[in-house]
PDB file of C-alpha atoms in Angstrom:
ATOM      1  CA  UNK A   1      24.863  -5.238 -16.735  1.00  0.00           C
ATOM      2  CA  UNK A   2      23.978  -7.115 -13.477  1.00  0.00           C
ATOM      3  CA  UNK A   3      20.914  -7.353 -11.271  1.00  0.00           C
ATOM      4  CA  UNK A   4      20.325  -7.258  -7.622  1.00  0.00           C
ATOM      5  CA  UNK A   5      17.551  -8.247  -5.850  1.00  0.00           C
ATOM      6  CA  UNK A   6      16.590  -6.941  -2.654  1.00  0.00           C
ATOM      7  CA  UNK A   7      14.342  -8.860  -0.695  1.00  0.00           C
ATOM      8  CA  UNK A   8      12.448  -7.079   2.072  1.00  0.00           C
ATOM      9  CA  UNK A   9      10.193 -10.023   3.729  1.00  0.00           C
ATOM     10  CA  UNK A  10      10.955 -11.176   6.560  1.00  0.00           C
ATOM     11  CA  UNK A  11       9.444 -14.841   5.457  1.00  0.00           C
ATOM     12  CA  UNK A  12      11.220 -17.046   3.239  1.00  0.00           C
ATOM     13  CA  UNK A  13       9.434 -18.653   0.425  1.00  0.00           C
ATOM     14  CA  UNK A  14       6.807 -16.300   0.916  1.00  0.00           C
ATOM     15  CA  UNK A  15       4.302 -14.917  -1.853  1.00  0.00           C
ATOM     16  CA  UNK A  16       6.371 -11.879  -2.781  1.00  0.00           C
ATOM     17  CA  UNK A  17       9.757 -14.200  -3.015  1.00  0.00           C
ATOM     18  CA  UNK A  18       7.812 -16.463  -5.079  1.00  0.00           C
ATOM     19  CA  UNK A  19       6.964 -13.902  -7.745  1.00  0.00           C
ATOM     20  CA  UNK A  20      10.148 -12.474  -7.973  1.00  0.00           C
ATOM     21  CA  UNK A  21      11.512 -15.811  -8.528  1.00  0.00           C
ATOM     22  CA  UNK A  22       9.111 -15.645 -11.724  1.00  0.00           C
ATOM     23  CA  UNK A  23      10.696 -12.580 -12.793  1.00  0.00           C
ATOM     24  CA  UNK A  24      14.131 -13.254 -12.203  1.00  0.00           C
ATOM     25  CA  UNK A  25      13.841 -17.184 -13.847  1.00  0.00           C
ATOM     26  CA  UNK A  26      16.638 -17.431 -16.185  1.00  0.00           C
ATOM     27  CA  UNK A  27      18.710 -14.546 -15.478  1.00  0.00           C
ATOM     28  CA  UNK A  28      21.702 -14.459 -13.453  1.00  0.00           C
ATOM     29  CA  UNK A  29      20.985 -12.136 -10.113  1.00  0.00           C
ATOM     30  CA  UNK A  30      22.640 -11.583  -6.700  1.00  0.00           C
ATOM     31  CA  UNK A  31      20.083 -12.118  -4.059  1.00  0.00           C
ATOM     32  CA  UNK A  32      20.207  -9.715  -1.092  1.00  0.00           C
ATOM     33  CA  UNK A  33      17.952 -11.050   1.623  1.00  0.00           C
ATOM     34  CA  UNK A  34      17.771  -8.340   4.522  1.00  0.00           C
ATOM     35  CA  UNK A  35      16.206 -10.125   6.726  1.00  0.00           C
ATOM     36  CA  UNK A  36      19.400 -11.920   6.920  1.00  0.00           C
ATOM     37  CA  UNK A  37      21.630  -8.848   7.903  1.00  0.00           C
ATOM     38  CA  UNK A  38      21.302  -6.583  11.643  1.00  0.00           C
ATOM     39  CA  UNK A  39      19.917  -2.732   9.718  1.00  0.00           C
ATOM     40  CA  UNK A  40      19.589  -0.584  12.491  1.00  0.00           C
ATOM     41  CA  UNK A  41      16.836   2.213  12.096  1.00  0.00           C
ATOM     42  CA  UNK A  42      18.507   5.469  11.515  1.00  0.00           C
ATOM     43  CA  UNK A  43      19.246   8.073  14.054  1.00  0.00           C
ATOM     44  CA  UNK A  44      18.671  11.265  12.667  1.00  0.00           C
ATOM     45  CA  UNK A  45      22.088  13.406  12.734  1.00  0.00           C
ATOM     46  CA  UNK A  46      21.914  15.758   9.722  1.00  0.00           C
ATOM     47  CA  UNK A  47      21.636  18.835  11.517  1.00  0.00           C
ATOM     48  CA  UNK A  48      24.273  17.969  14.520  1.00  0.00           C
ATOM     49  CA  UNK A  49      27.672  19.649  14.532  1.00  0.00           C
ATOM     50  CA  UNK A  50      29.117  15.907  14.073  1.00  0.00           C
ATOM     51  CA  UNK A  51      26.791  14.539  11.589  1.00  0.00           C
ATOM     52  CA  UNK A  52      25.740  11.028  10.858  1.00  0.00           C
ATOM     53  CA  UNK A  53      27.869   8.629  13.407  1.00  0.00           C
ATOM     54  CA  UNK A  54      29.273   5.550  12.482  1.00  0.00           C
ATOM     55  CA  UNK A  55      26.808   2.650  13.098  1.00  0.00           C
ATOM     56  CA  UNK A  56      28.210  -0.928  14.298  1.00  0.00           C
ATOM     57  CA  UNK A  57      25.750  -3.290  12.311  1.00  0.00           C
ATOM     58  CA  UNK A  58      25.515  -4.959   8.636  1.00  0.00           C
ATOM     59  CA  UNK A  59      23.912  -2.111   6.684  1.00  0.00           C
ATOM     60  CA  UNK A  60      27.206  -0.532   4.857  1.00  0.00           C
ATOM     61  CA  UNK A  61      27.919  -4.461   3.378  1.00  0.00           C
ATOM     62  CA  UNK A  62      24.502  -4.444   2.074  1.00  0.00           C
ATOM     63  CA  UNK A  63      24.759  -1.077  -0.015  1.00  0.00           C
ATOM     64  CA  UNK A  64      28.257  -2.061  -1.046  1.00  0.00           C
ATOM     65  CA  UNK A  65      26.754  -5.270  -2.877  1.00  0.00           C
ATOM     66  CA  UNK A  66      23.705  -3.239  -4.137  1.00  0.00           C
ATOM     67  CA  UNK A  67      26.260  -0.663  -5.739  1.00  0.00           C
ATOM     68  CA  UNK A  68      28.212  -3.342  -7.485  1.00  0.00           C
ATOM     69  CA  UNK A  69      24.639  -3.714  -9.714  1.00  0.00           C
ATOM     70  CA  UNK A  70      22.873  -1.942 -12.436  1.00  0.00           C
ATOM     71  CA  UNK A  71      19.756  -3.020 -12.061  1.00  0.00           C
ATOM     72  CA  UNK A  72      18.008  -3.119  -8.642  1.00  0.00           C
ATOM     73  CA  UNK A  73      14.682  -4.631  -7.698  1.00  0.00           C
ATOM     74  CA  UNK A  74      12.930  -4.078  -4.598  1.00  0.00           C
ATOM     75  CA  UNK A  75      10.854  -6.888  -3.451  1.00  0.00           C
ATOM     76  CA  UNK A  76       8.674  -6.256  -1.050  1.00  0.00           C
ATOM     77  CA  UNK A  77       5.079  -7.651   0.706  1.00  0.00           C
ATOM     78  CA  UNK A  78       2.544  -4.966   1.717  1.00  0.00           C
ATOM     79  CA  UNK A  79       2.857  -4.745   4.982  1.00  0.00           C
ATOM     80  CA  UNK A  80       0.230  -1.852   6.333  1.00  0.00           C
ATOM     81  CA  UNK A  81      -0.376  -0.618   2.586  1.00  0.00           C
ATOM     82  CA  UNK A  82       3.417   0.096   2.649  1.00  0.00           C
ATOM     83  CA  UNK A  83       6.632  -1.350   1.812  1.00  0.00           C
ATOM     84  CA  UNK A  84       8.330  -3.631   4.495  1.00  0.00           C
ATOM     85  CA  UNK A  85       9.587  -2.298   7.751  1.00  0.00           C
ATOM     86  CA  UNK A  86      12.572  -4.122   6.962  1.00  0.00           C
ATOM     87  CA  UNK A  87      13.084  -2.375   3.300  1.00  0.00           C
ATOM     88  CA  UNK A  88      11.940   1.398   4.655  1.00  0.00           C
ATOM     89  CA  UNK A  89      14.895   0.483   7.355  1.00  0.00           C
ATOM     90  CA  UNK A  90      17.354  -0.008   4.566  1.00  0.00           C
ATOM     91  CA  UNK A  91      15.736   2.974   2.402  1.00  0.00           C
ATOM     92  CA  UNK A  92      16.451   5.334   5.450  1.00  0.00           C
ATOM     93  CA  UNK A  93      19.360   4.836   5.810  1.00  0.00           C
ATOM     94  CA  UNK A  94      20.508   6.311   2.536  1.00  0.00           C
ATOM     95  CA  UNK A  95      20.219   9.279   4.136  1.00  0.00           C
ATOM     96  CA  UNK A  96      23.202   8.806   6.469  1.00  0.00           C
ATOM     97  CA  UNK A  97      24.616   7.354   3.033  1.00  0.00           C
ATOM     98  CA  UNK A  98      24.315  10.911   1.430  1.00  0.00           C
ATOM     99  CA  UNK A  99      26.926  12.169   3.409  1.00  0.00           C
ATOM    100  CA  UNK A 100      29.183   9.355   4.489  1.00  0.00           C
ATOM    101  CA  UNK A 101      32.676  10.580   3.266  1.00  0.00           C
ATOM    102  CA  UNK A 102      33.404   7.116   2.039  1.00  0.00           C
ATOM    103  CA  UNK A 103      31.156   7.180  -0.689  1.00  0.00           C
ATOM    104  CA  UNK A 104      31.205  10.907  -1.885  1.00  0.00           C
ATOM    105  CA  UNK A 105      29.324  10.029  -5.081  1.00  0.00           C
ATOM    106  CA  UNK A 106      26.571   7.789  -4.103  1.00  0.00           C
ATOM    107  CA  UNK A 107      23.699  10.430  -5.436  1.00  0.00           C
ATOM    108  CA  UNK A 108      25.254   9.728  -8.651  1.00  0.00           C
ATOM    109  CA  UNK A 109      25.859   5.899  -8.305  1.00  0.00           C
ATOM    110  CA  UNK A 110      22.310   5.480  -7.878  1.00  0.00           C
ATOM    111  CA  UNK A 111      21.539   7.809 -10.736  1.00  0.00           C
ATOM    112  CA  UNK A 112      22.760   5.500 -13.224  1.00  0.00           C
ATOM    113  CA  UNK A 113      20.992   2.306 -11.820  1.00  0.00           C
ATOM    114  CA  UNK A 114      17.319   1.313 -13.108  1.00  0.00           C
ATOM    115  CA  UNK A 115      14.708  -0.001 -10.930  1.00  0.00           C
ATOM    116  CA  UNK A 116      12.032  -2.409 -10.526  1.00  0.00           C
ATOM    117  CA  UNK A 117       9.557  -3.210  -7.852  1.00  0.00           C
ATOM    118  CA  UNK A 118       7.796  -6.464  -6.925  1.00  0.00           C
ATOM    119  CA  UNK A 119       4.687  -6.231  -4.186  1.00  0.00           C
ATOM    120  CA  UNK A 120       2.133  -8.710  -3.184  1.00  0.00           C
ATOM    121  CA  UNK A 121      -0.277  -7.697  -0.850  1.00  0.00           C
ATOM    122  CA  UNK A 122      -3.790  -9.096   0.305  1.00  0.00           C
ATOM    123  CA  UNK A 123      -6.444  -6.355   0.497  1.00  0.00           C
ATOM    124  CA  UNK A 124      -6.833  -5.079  -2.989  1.00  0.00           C
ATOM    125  CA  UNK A 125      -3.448  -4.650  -3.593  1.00  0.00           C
ATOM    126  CA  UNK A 126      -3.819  -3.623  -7.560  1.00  0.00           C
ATOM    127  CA  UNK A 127      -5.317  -0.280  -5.856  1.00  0.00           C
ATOM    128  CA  UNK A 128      -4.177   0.630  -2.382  1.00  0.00           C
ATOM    129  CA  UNK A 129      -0.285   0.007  -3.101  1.00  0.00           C
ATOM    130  CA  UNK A 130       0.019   1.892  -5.418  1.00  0.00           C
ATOM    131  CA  UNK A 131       0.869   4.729  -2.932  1.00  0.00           C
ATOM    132  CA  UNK A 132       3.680   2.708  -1.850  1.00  0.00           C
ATOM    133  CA  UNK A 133       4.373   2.564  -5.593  1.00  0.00           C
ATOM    134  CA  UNK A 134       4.750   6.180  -6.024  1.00  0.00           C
ATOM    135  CA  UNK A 135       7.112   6.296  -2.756  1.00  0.00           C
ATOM    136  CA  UNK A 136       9.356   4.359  -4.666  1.00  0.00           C
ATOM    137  CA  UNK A 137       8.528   6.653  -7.587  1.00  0.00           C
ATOM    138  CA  UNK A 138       9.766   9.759  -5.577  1.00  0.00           C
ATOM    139  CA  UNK A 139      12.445   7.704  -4.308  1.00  0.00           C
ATOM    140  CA  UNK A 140      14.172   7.028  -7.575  1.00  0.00           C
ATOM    141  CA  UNK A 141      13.105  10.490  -8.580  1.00  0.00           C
ATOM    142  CA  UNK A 142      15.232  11.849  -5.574  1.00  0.00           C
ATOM    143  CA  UNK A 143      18.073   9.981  -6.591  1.00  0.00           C
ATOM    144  CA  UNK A 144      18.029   9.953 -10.679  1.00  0.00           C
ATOM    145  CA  UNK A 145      16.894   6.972 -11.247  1.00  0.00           C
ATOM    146  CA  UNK A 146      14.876   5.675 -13.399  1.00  0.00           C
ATOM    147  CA  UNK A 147      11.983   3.368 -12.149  1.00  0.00           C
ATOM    148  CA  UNK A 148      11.087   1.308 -15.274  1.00  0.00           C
ATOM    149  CA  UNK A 149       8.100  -1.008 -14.057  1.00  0.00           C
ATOM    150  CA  UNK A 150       6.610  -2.423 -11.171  1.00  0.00           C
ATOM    151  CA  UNK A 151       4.460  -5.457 -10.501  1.00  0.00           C
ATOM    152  CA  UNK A 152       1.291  -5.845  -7.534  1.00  0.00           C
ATOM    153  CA  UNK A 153       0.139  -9.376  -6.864  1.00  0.00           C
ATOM    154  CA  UNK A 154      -2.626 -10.348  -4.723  1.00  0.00           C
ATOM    155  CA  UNK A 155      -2.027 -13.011  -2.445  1.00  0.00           C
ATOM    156  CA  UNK A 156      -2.169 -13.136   2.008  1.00  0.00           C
ATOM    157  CA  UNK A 157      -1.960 -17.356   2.864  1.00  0.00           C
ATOM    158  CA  UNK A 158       1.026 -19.187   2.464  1.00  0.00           C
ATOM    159  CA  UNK A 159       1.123 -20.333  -1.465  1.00  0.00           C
ATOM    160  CA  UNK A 160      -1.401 -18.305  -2.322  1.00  0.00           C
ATOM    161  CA  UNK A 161       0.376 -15.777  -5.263  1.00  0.00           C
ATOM    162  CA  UNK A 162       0.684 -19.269  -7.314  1.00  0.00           C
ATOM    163  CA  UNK A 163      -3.316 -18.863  -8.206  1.00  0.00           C
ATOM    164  CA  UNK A 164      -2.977 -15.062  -9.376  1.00  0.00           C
ATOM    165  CA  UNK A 165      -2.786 -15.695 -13.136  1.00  0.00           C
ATOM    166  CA  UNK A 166      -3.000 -12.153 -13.417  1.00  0.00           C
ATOM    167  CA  UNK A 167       0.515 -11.237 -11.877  1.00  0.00           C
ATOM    168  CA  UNK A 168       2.274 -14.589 -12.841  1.00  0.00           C
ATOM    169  CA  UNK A 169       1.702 -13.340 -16.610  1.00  0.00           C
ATOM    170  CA  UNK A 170       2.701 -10.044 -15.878  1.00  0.00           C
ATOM    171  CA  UNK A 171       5.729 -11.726 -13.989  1.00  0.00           C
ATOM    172  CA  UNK A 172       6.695 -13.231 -17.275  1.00  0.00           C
ATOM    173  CA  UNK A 173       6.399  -9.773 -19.341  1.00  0.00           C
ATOM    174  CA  UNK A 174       8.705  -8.159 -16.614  1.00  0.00           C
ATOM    175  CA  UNK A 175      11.170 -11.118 -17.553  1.00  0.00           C
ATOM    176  CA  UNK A 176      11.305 -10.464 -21.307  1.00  0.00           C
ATOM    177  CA  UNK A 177      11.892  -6.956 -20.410  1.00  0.00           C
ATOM    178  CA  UNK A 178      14.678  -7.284 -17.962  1.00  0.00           C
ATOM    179  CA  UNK A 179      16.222  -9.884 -20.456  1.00  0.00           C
ATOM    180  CA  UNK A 180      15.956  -7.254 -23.271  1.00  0.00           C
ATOM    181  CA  UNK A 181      17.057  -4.544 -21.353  1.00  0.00           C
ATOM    182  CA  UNK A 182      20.236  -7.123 -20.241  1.00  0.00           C
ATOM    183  CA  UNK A 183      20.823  -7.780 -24.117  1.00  0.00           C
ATOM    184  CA  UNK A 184      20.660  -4.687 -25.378  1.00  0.00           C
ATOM    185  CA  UNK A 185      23.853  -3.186 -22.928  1.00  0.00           C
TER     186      UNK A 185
END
């Protein structure tokens, strides 16, 4: 089994990177950064005689790397009581996904993949992201897949996720699970 992580900040070393970082300590995991790659929003084409259009920018290389995984965990700050702009730009896209003749069975690669999400957000996160939590709930659900946990910490400066004892122990409980889940496959 392998893990990826998808990172949806568009800061590095920010609060929600540094939590996942607690999660992921010890276990072997390909990092997927988007803010590194050019995701262009999605133009809607389902219901056009053509359908979905090929788009010139980095988005299929990302969701070939996240299909090589098992495991997938979306890391993403609060942004708005919401994931990421940068993640929902990646999430959309599966639509076009869906139907792209190149990958005929992607509904059913993602079916077989677990999931995980990591959120850190500054105005009582522990309550108002959970929406955002059940988005990724009905997400998975869409698709099969099976969302197994997900982790809120509270943080907004710079640094400031390192004083949440609260989520940095339930960082380390997410750990032992993804490194039972890993042993027992």
């Amino acid at each position: 089994m392998s893990i990826a992580v998808i990172y949806g900040s568009t800061r590095e070393n920010g609060n929600t990177e540094w939590l996942t970082e607690q999660v992921i300590n010890g276990l072997t995991v390909e990092r997927i950064y988007l803010r590194e790659y050019n995701i262009l929003p999605i133009k809607d084409e389902r219901h056009s005689e053509a359908g979905f259009q090929e788009v010139l920018d980095d988005y299929n290389v990302v969701i070939d790397k996240v299909l090589q995984h098992d495991i997938l965990i979306f890391s993403t700050p609060v942004y708005w009581y919401s994931m990421s702009g940068t993640m929902k730009l990646f999430i959309d896209r599966w639509s076009q996904t869906l139907r792209d003749k190149d990958r005929p069975n992607f509904r059913e690669e993602l079916a077989k993949k677990s999931a995980y999400v990591i959120a850190v957000g500054g105005d009582r996160p522990s309550i108002k992201a959970l929406p955002m939590i059940q988005q990724f709930q009905y997400i998975c659900d869409f698709f099969g897949m099976t969302l197994e946990s997900y982790l809120i910490g509270k943080a907004s400066k710079p640094g400031e996720i390192q004083i949440d004892t609260k989520s940095i122990a339930a960082a380390s409980g997410m750990n032992s699970a993804l490194k039972k889940q890993l042993a027992s496959n």
